[in-house]
Coordinates of C-alpha atoms in Angstrom, one line a residue:
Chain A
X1 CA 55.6 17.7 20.5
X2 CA 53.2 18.3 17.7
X3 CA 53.1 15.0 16.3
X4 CA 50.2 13.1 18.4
X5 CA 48.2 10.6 17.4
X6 CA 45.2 13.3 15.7
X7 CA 47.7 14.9 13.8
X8 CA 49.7 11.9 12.4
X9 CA 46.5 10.4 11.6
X10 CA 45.4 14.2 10.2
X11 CA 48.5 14.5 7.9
X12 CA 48.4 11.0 6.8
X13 CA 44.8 11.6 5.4
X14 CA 46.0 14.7 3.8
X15 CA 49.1 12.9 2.4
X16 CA 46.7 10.2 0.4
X17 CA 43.9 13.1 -0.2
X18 CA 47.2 14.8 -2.4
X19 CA 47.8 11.6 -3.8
X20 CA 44.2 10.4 -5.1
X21 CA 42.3 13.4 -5.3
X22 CA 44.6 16.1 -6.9
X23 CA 43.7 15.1 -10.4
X24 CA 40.1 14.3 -9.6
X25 CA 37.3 15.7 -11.8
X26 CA 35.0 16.5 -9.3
X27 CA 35.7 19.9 -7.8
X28 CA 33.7 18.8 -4.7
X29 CA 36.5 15.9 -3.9
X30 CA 39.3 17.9 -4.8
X31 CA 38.1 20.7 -2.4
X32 CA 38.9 18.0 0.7
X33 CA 42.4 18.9 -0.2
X34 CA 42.8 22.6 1.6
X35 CA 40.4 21.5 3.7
X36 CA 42.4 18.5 5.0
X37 CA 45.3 21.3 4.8
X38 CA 43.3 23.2 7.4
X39 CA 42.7 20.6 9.2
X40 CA 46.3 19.7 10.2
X41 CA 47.3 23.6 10.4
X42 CA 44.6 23.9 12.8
X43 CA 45.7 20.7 15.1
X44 CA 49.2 22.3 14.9
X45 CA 48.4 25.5 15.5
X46 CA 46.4 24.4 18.4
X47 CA 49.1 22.3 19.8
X48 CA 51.7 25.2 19.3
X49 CA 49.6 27.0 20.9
X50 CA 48.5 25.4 24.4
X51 CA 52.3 23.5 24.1
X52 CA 54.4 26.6 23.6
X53 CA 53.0 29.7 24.2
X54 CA 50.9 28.5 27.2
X55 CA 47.3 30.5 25.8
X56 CA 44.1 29.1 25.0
X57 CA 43.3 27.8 21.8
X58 CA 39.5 27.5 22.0
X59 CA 38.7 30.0 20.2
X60 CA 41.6 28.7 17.0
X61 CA 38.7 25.7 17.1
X62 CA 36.1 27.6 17.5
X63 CA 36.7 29.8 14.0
X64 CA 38.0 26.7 13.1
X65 CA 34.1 24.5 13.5
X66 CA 32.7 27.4 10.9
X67 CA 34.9 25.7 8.5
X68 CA 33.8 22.1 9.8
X69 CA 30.4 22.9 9.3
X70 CA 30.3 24.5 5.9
X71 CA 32.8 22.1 4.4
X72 CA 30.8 19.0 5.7
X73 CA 27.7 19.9 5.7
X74 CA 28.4 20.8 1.4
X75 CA 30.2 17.5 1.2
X76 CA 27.6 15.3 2.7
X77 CA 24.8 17.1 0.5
X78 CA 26.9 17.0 -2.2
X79 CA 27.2 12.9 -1.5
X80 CA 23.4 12.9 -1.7
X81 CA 22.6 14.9 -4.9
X82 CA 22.4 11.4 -6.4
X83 CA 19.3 11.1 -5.2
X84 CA 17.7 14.7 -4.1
X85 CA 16.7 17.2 -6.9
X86 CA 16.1 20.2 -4.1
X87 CA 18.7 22.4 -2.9
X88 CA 16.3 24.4 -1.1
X89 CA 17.0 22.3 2.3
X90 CA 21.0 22.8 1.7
X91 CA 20.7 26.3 2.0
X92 CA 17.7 26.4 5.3
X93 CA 20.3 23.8 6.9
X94 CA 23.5 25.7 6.1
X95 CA 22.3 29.3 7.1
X96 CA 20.5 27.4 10.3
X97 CA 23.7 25.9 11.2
X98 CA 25.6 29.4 11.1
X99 CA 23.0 31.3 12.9
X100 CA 23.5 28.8 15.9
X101 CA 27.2 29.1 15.9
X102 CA 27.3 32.8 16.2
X103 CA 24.7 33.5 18.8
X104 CA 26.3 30.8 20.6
X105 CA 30.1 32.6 20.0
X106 CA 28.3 36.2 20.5
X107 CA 26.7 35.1 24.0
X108 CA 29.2 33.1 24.9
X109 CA 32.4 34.5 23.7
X110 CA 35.4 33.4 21.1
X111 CA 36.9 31.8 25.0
X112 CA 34.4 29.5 25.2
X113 CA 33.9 26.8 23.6
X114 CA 30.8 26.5 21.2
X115 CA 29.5 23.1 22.4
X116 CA 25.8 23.2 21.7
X117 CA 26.3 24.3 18.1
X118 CA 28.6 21.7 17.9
X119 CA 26.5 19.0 19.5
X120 CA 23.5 20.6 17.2
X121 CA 25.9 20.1 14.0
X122 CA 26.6 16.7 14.8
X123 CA 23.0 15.7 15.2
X124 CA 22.3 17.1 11.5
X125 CA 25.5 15.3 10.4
X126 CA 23.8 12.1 11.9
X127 CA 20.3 12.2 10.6
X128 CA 22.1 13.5 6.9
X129 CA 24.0 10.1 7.2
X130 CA 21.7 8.0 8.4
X131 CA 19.2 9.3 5.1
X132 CA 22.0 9.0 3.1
X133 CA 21.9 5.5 4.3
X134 CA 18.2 5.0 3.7
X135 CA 18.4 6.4 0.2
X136 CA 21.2 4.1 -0.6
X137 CA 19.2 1.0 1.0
X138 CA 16.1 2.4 -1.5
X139 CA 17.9 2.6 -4.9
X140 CA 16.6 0.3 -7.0
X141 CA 20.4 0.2 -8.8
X142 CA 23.0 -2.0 -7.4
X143 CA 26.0 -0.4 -5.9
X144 CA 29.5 -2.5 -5.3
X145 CA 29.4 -0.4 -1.4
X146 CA 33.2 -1.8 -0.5
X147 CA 34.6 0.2 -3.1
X148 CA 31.9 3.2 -3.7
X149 CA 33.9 6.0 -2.4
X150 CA 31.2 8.4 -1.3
X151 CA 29.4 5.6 1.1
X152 CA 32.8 5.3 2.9
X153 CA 33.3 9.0 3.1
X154 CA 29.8 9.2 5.1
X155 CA 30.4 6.1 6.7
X156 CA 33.5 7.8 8.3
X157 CA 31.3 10.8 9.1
X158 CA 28.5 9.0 10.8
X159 CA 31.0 7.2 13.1
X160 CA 32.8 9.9 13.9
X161 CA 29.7 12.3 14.7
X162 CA 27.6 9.4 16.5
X163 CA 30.4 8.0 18.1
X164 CA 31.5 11.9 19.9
X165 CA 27.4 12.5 21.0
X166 CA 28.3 10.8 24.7
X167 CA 31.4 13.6 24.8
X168 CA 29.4 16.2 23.2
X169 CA 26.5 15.6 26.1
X170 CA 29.2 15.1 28.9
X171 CA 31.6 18.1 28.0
X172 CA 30.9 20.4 30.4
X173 CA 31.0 17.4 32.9
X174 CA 34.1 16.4 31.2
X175 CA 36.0 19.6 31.3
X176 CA 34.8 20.4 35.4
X177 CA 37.5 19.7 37.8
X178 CA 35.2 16.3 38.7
X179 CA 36.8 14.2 36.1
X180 CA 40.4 15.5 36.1
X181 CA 41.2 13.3 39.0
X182 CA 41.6 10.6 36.5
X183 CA 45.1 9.3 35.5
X184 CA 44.5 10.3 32.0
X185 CA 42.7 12.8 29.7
X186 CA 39.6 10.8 28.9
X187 CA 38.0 13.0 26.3
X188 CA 41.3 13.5 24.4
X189 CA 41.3 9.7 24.0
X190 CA 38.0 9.4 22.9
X191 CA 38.6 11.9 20.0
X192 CA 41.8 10.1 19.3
X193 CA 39.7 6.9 18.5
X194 CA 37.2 8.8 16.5
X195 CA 40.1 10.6 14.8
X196 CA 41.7 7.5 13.7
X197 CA 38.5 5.8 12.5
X198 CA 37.4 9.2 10.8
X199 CA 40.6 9.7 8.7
X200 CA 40.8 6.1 7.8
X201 CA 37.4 5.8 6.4
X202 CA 38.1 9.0 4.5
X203 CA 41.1 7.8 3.2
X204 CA 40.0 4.3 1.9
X205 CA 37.1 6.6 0.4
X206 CA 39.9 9.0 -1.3
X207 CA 41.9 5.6 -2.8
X208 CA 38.3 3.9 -4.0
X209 CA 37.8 7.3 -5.9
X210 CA 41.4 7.1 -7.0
X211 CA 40.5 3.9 -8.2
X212 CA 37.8 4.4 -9.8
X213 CA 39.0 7.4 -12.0
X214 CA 42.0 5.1 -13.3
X215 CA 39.8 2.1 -14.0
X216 CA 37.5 4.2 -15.8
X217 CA 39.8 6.4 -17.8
X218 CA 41.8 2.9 -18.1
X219 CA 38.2 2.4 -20.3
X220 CA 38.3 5.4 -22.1
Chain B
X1 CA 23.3 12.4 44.1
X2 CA 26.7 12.7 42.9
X3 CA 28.6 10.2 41.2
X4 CA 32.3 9.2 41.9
X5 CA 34.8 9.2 38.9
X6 CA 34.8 5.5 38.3
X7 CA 31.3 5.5 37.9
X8 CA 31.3 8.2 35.6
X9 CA 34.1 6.3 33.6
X10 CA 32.3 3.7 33.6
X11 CA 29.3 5.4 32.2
X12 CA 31.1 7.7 29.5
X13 CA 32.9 4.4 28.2
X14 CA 29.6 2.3 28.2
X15 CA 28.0 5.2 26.5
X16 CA 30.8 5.7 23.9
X17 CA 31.3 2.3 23.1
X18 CA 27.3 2.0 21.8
X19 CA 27.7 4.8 20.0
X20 CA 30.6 3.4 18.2
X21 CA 28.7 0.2 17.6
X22 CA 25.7 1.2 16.5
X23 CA 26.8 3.2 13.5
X24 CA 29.2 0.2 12.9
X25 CA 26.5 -2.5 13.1
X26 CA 24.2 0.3 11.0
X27 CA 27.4 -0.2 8.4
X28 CA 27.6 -4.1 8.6
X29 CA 23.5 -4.2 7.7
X30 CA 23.9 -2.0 4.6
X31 CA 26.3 -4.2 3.0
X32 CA 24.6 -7.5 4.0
X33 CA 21.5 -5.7 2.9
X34 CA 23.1 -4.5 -0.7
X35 CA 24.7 -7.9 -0.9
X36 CA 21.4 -9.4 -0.8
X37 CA 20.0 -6.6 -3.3
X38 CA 23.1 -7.6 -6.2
X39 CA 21.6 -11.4 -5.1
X40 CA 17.7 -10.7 -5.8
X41 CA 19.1 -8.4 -9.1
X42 CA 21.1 -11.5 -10.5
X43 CA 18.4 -14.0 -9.9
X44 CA 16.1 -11.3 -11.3
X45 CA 18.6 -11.3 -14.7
X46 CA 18.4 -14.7 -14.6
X47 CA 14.8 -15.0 -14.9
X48 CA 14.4 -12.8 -17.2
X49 CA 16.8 -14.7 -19.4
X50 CA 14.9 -17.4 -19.0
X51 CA 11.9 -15.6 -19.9
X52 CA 13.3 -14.6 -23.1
X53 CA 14.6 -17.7 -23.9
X54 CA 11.5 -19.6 -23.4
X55 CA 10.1 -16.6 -25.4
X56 CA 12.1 -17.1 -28.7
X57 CA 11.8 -21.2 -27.9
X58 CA 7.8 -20.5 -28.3
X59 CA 8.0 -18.5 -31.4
X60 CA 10.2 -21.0 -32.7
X61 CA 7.8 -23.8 -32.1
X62 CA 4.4 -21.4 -33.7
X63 CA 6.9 -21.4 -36.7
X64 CA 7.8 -24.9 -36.7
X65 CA 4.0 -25.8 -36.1
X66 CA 2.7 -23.8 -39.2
X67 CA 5.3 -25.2 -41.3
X68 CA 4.2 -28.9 -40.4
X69 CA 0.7 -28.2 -41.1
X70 CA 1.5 -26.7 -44.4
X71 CA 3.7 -29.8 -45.6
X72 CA 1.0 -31.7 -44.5
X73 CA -1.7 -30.1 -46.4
X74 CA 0.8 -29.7 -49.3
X75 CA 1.4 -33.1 -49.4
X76 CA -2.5 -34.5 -48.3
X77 CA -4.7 -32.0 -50.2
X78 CA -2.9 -29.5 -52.4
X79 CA -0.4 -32.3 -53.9
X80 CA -3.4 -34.6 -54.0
X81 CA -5.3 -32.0 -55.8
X82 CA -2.9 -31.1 -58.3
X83 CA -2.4 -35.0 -58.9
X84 CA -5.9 -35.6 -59.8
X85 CA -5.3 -32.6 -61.9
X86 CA -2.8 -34.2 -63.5
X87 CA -4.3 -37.4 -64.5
X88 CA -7.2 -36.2 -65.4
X89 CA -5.9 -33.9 -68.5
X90 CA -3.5 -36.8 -69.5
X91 CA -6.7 -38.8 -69.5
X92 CA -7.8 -35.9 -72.2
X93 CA -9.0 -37.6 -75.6
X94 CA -9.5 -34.9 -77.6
X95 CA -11.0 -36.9 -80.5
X96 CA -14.1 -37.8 -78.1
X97 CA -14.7 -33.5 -77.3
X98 CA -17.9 -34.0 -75.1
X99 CA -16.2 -36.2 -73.2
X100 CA -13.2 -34.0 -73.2
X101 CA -14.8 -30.9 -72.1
X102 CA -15.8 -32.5 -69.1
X103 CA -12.8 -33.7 -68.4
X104 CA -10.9 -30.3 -68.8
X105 CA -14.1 -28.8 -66.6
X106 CA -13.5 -31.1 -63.7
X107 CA -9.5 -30.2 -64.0
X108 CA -10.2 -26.8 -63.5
X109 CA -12.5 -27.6 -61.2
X110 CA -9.5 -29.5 -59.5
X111 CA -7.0 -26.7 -60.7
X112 CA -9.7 -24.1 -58.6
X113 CA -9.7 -25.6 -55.4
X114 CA -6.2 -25.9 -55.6
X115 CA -5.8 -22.3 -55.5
X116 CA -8.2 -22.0 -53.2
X117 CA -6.5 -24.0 -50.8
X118 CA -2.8 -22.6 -51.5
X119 CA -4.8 -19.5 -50.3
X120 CA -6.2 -20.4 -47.5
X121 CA -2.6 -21.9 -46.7
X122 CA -0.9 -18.7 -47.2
X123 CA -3.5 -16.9 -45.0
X124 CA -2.2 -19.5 -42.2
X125 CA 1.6 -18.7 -43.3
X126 CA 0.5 -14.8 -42.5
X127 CA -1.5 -16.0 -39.1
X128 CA 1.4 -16.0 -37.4
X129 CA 2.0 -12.3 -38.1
X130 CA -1.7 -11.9 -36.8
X131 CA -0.2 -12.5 -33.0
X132 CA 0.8 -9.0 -33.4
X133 CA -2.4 -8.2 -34.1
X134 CA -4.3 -10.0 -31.6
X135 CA -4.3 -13.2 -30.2
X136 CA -8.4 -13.0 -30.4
X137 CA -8.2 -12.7 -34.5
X138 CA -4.9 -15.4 -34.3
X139 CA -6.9 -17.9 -32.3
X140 CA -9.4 -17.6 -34.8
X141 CA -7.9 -18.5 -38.3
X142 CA -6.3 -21.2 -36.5
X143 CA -9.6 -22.8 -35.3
X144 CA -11.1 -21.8 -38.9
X145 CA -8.0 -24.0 -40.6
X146 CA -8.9 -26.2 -38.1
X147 CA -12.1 -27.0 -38.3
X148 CA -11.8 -27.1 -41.9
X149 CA -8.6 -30.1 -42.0
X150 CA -9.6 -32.1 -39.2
X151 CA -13.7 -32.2 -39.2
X152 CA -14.1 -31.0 -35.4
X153 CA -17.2 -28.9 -34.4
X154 CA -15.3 -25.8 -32.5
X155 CA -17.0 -23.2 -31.2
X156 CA -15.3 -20.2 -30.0
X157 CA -16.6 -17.0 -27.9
X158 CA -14.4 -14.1 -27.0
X159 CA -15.2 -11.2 -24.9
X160 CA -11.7 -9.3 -25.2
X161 CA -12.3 -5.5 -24.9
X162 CA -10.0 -3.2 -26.7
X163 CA -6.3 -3.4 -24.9
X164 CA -3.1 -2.7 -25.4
X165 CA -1.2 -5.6 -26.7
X166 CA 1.7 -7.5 -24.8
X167 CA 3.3 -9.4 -27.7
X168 CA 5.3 -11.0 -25.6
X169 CA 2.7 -12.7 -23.4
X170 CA 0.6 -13.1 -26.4
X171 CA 3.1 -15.1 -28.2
X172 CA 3.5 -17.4 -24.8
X173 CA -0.1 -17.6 -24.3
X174 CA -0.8 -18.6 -28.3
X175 CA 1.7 -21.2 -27.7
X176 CA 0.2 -23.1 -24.8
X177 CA -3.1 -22.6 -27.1
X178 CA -1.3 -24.9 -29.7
X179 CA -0.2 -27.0 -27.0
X180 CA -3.6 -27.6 -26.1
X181 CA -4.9 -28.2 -29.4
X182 CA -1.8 -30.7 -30.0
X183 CA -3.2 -32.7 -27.1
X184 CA -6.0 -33.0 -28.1
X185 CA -5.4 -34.2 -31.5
X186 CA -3.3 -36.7 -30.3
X187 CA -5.2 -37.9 -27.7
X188 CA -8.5 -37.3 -27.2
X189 CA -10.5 -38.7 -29.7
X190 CA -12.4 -35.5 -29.3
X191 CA -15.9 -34.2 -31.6
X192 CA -16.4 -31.2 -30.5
X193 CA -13.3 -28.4 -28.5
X194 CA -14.6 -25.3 -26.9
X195 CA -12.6 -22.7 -26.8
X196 CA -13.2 -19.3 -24.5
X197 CA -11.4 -16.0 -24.1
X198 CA -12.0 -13.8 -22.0
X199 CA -11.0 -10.8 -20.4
X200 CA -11.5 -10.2 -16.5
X201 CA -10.3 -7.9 -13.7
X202 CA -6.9 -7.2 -15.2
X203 CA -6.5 -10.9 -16.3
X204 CA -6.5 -12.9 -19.6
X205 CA -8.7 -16.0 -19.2
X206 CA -8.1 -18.8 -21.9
X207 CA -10.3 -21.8 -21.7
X208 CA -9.7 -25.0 -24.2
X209 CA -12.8 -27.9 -23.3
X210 CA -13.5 -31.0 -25.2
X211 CA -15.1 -34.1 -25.0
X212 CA -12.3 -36.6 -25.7
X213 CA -11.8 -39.6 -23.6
X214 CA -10.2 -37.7 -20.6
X215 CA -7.4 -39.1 -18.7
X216 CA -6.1 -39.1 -14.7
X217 CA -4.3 -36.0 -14.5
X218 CA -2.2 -36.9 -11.6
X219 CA -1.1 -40.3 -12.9
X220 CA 0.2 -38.6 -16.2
X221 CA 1.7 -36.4 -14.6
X222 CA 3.3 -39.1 -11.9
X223 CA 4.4 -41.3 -14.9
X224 CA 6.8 -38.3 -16.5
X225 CA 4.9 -39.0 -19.9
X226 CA 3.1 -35.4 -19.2
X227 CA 5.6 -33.5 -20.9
X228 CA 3.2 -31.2 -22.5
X229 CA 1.3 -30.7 -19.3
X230 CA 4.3 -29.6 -17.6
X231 CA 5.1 -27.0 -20.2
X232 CA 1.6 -25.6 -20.0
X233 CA 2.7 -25.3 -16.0
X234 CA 5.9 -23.9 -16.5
X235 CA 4.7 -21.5 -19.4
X236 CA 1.8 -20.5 -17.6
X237 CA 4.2 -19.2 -14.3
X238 CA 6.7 -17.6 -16.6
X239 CA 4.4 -14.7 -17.6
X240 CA 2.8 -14.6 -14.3
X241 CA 0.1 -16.9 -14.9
X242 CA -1.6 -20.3 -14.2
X243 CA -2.7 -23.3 -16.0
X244 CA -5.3 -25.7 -14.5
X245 CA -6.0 -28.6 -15.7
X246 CA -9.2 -30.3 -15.2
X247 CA -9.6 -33.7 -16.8
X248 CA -12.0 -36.9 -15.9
X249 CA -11.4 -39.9 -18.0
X250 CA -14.9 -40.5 -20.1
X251 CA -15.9 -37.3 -19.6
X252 CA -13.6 -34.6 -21.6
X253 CA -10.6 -32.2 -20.5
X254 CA -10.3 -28.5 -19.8
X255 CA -7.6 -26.5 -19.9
X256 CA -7.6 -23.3 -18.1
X257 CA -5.5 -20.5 -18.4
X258 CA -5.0 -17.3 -16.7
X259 CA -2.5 -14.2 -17.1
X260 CA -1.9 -10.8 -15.7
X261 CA -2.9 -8.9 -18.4
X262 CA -3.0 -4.9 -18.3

């Protein structure tokens, strides 16, 4: 079965990215197109994987979180260039963030999970969001925030991110054999949640920047 | 100690569901907060509207108050003037010539102060263009006219260093300056009007004093017939300032005035 509730919610995201984004003039929005693409061809892939061929898949997620990171992390600084004149802390952050993952993946292995880099780039995802936050809060200019696209884009991040810090901090607890005595894959349905709320935000943000293209070139 | 399953379940959910929540609540206080923010920017519009308005509404009124004081004097002095003028060459015999001659000296005697009062008048037509000059020149011609039309002793001191001119707050502060002076001619029954400007610890200090019959500040103000007073209130607050008004009936009324002024 590879439609499950991550990659219906995965696919529909991409659909509406396809939709509102393909004719975008940003280059930086229209890149969440192969990206979402990637997204769902991971989630498949990783499903095909464990479903059908009965091998491990960990390490499909773990070349797969080098693409998380650089993608986010771009997007996010991308959504506050607004505001910041520097890219000096885009790159320290960036090449910080890819040292991490591979002395994790060359300690650890491709096998095994890469959960502290992963816990590490959620906690820069969280303090980017939360400043992205601040800096909105401190503009001086009015923004209309139910329909600015970008705020709902790192809205969706910051839930997602702060929301998976308890599985991020219990995974190794969650994976032991402790916890499989529960009735049902507890983790699995926590990321489910965050998945949904994740790809929904996004895609609200992808129709208000559809939105906001056709009422301005509506102007033109 | 090792925990059982439930408890861990327990905790895990607990634990997941604040950190659901607290981003969302972070959410729900950025829009309230921004909703406020487009609420303090519209009443900040608004203000400033009203600013403007109450701007243009005092320019108008410097305009209006220079054209009433020259139809007056065109129509007490100048017209007056150029009467006499007038009958007095008609009255011309120019059989009786030393009578004649001093007849046609005193018209051009008439004819010259004529002149020299449609000059002074246009000097006060251009005084309104001397706001963008200075209020401290401005105030000045308009105490010299003054002094001159209505026979009171003014004295005026200044101590306004060199700044950089606000018209705006100028123009509003002129204003309330005429206001003042209306009063005064209206109702105090005044000799003598003092008149100060100064220039203190960022702020622009305008005092107006004379010793006219005074009246209870509070009970004019009570009885809604303070119209003026309220303007000089209102005025006063809309470029960031204050107007006190000091007044003891017998004993005179000061005005006081002061603006942020940088």
């Amino acid at each position: 079965m590879l439609f499950t509730v991550n990659t219906t919610i995965e696919l529909i995201c991409f659909l509406v990215a396809c939709v509102c984004l393909h004719r975008d003039k940003s280059a930086a929005w229209r890149l969440m197109i192969p990206y979402l693409a990637l997204v769902c061809l991971t989630e498949i892939t990783g499903i095909y994987l464990r479903k059908h061929l009965h091998v491990s898949n960990t390490w499909l997620y773990n070349v797969y979180q080098y693409l998380e990171l650089t993608v986010i992390w771009s997007f996010l600084y991308f959504n506050l260039k607004p505001y910041v004149t520097s890219n000096k802390w885009y790159y320290i952050i960036l090449a910080g963030l890819w040292v991490i993952f591979i002395t994790e993946t060359y300690i650890r292995g491709w096998n095994v999970f890469a959960n502290i880099s992963a816990s590490v780039m959620s906690i820069v995802f969280i303090i980017t969001s939360l400043y992205y936050f601040l800096l909105v809060i401190r503009d001086e200019a009015y923004l209309q925030l139910s329909t600015h696209a970008p705020f709902w884009w790192v809205s969706g991040t910051l839930l997602y991110y702060f929301g998976s810090t308890a599985s991020n901090v219990f995974f190794d607890f969650l994976i032991s054999g402790a916890i499989m005595s529960l009735p049902f894959p507890l983790r699995y349905i926590v990321f489910n949640i965050l998945n949904v709320l994740l790809y929904c935000c996004w895609s609200y943000s992808f129709l208000c920047r559809f939105r906001q293209r056709n009422s301005s070139s509506s102007l033109v | 100690m090792q925990i059982s399953s439930k408890e861990f379940l327990f905790l895990f959910s607990l634990i997941t569901i604040i950190f659901l929540i607290a981003p969302l609540f972070l959410i729900f206080y950025i829009s309230l907060y921004n909703k406020r923010k487009k609420k303090y920017m519209e009443e900040k519009e608004e203000l400033k509207k009203a600013f403007e308005h109450e701007l243009l509404k005092s320019q108008m009124e410097v305009r209006e108050q220079t054209l009433q004081t020259i139809a007056l004097d065109l129509h007490d002095n100048i017209g007056q003037l150029l009467g006499l003028t007038i009958m007095t060459l008609s009255a011309v015999n120019l059989d009786d010539r030393e009578k004649a001659q001093e007849k046609i000296g005193a018209a051009e005697e008439f004819a010259k102060r004529s002149v020299k009062e449609v000059r002074a008048l246009a000097r006060l037509l251009h005084g309104e263009e001397q706001i963008n000059r200075g209020l401290v020149a401005a105030i000045a011609l308009e105490l010299e006219w003054m002094e001159k039309a209505r026979q009171y002793q003014v004295v005026y001191s200044h101590n306004v260093p060199e700044i950089p001119v606000s018209k705006d707050k100028e123009t509003m502060l002129y204003r309330l300056f005429q206001e003042s002076l209306n009063n005064i001619f209206r109702h105090a029954q005044a000799k003598e009007i003092r008149i100060n400007l100064d220039y203190s610890h960022q702020r622009l200090l305008l005092s107006i004093s004379d010793d006219g019959i005074g009246f209870n500040v509070n009970e004019v103000l009570k009885q809604q017939k303070g119209m003026g007073l309220h303007n000089l209130h209102k005025r006063a607050g809309m470029i960031g300032g204050e107007a006190n008004i000091h007044s003891v009936p017998g004993a005179g009324t000061q005005v006081a005035i002061s603006i942020p002024y940088i």
